[in-house]
XYZ file of C-alpha atoms in Angstrom:
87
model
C -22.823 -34.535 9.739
C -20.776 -31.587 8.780
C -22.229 -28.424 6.725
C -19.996 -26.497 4.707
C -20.839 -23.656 7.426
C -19.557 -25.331 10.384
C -16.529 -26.514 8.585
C -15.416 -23.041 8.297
C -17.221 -21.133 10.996
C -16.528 -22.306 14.545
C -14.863 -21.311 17.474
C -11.995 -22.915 17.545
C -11.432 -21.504 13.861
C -8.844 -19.150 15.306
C -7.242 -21.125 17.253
C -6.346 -23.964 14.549
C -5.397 -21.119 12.223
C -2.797 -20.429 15.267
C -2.075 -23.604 15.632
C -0.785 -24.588 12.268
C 0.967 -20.942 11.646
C 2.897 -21.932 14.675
C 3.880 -25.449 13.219
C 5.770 -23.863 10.230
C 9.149 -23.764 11.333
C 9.742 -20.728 8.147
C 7.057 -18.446 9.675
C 9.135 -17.964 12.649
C 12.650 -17.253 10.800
C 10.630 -15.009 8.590
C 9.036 -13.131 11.353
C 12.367 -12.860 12.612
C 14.086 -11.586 9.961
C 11.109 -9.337 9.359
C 11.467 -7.377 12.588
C 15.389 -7.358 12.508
C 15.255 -5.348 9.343
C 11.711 -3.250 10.347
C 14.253 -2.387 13.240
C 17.176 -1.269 11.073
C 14.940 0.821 8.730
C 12.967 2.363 11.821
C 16.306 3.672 13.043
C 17.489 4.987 10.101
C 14.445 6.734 8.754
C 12.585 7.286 12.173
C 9.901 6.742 13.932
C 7.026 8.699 12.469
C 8.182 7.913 8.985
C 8.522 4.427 9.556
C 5.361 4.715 11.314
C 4.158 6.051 8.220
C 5.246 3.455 6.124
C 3.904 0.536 8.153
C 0.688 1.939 8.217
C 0.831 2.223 4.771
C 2.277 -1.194 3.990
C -0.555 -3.132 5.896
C -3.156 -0.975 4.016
C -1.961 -2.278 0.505
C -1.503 -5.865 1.828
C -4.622 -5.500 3.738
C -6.558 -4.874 0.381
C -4.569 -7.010 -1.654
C -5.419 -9.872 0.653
C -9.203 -9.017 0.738
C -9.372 -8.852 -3.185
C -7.365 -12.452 -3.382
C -9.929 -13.457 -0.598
C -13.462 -12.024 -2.674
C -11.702 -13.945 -5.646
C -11.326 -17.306 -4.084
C -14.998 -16.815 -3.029
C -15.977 -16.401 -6.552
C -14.326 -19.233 -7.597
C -15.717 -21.581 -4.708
C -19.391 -20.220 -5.617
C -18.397 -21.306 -9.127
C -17.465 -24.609 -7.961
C -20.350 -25.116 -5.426
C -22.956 -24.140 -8.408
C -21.177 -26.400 -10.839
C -21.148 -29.529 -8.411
C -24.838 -29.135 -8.021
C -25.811 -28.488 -11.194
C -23.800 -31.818 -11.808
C -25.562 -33.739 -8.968
């Protein structure tokens, strides 16, 4: 039997997280797209300042995505407590 642990904590994790990024046909028209225009931009404004940007960029979505990530575990410990309080 499964525990909630090893449902989510394995070693193959990464590699099914791979997996099923690479089966979405948009992901790889939007990475596309993404690095034609990063392109564009870096040769207009530069390399250090685009440099400069991106760093920047990944920073906010970094923490963005951590914060979205600390709120979905909230709400799973609020689900987890509620189903066994119910059970």
């Amino acid at each position: 039997m499964n525990t909630l642990p090893s449902l989510f904590l394995n070693e193959t994790v990464i590699e099914n997280i791979e997996e099923f990024c690479a089966s979405d046909p948009e992901l790889a028209k939007t990475k596309q797209g993404f690095y034609k225009i990063a392109g564009q931009i870096e040769e207009l404004a530069g390399p250090g300042l685009y440099d400069a940007f991106e760093k920047s960029l990944w920073a906010y979505l970094s923490r963005t995505a951590d914060l979205y990530y600390l709120y979905g575990l909230g709400l799973r410990q609020e689900v987890l407590r509620t189903i066994g309080a119910g059970g």
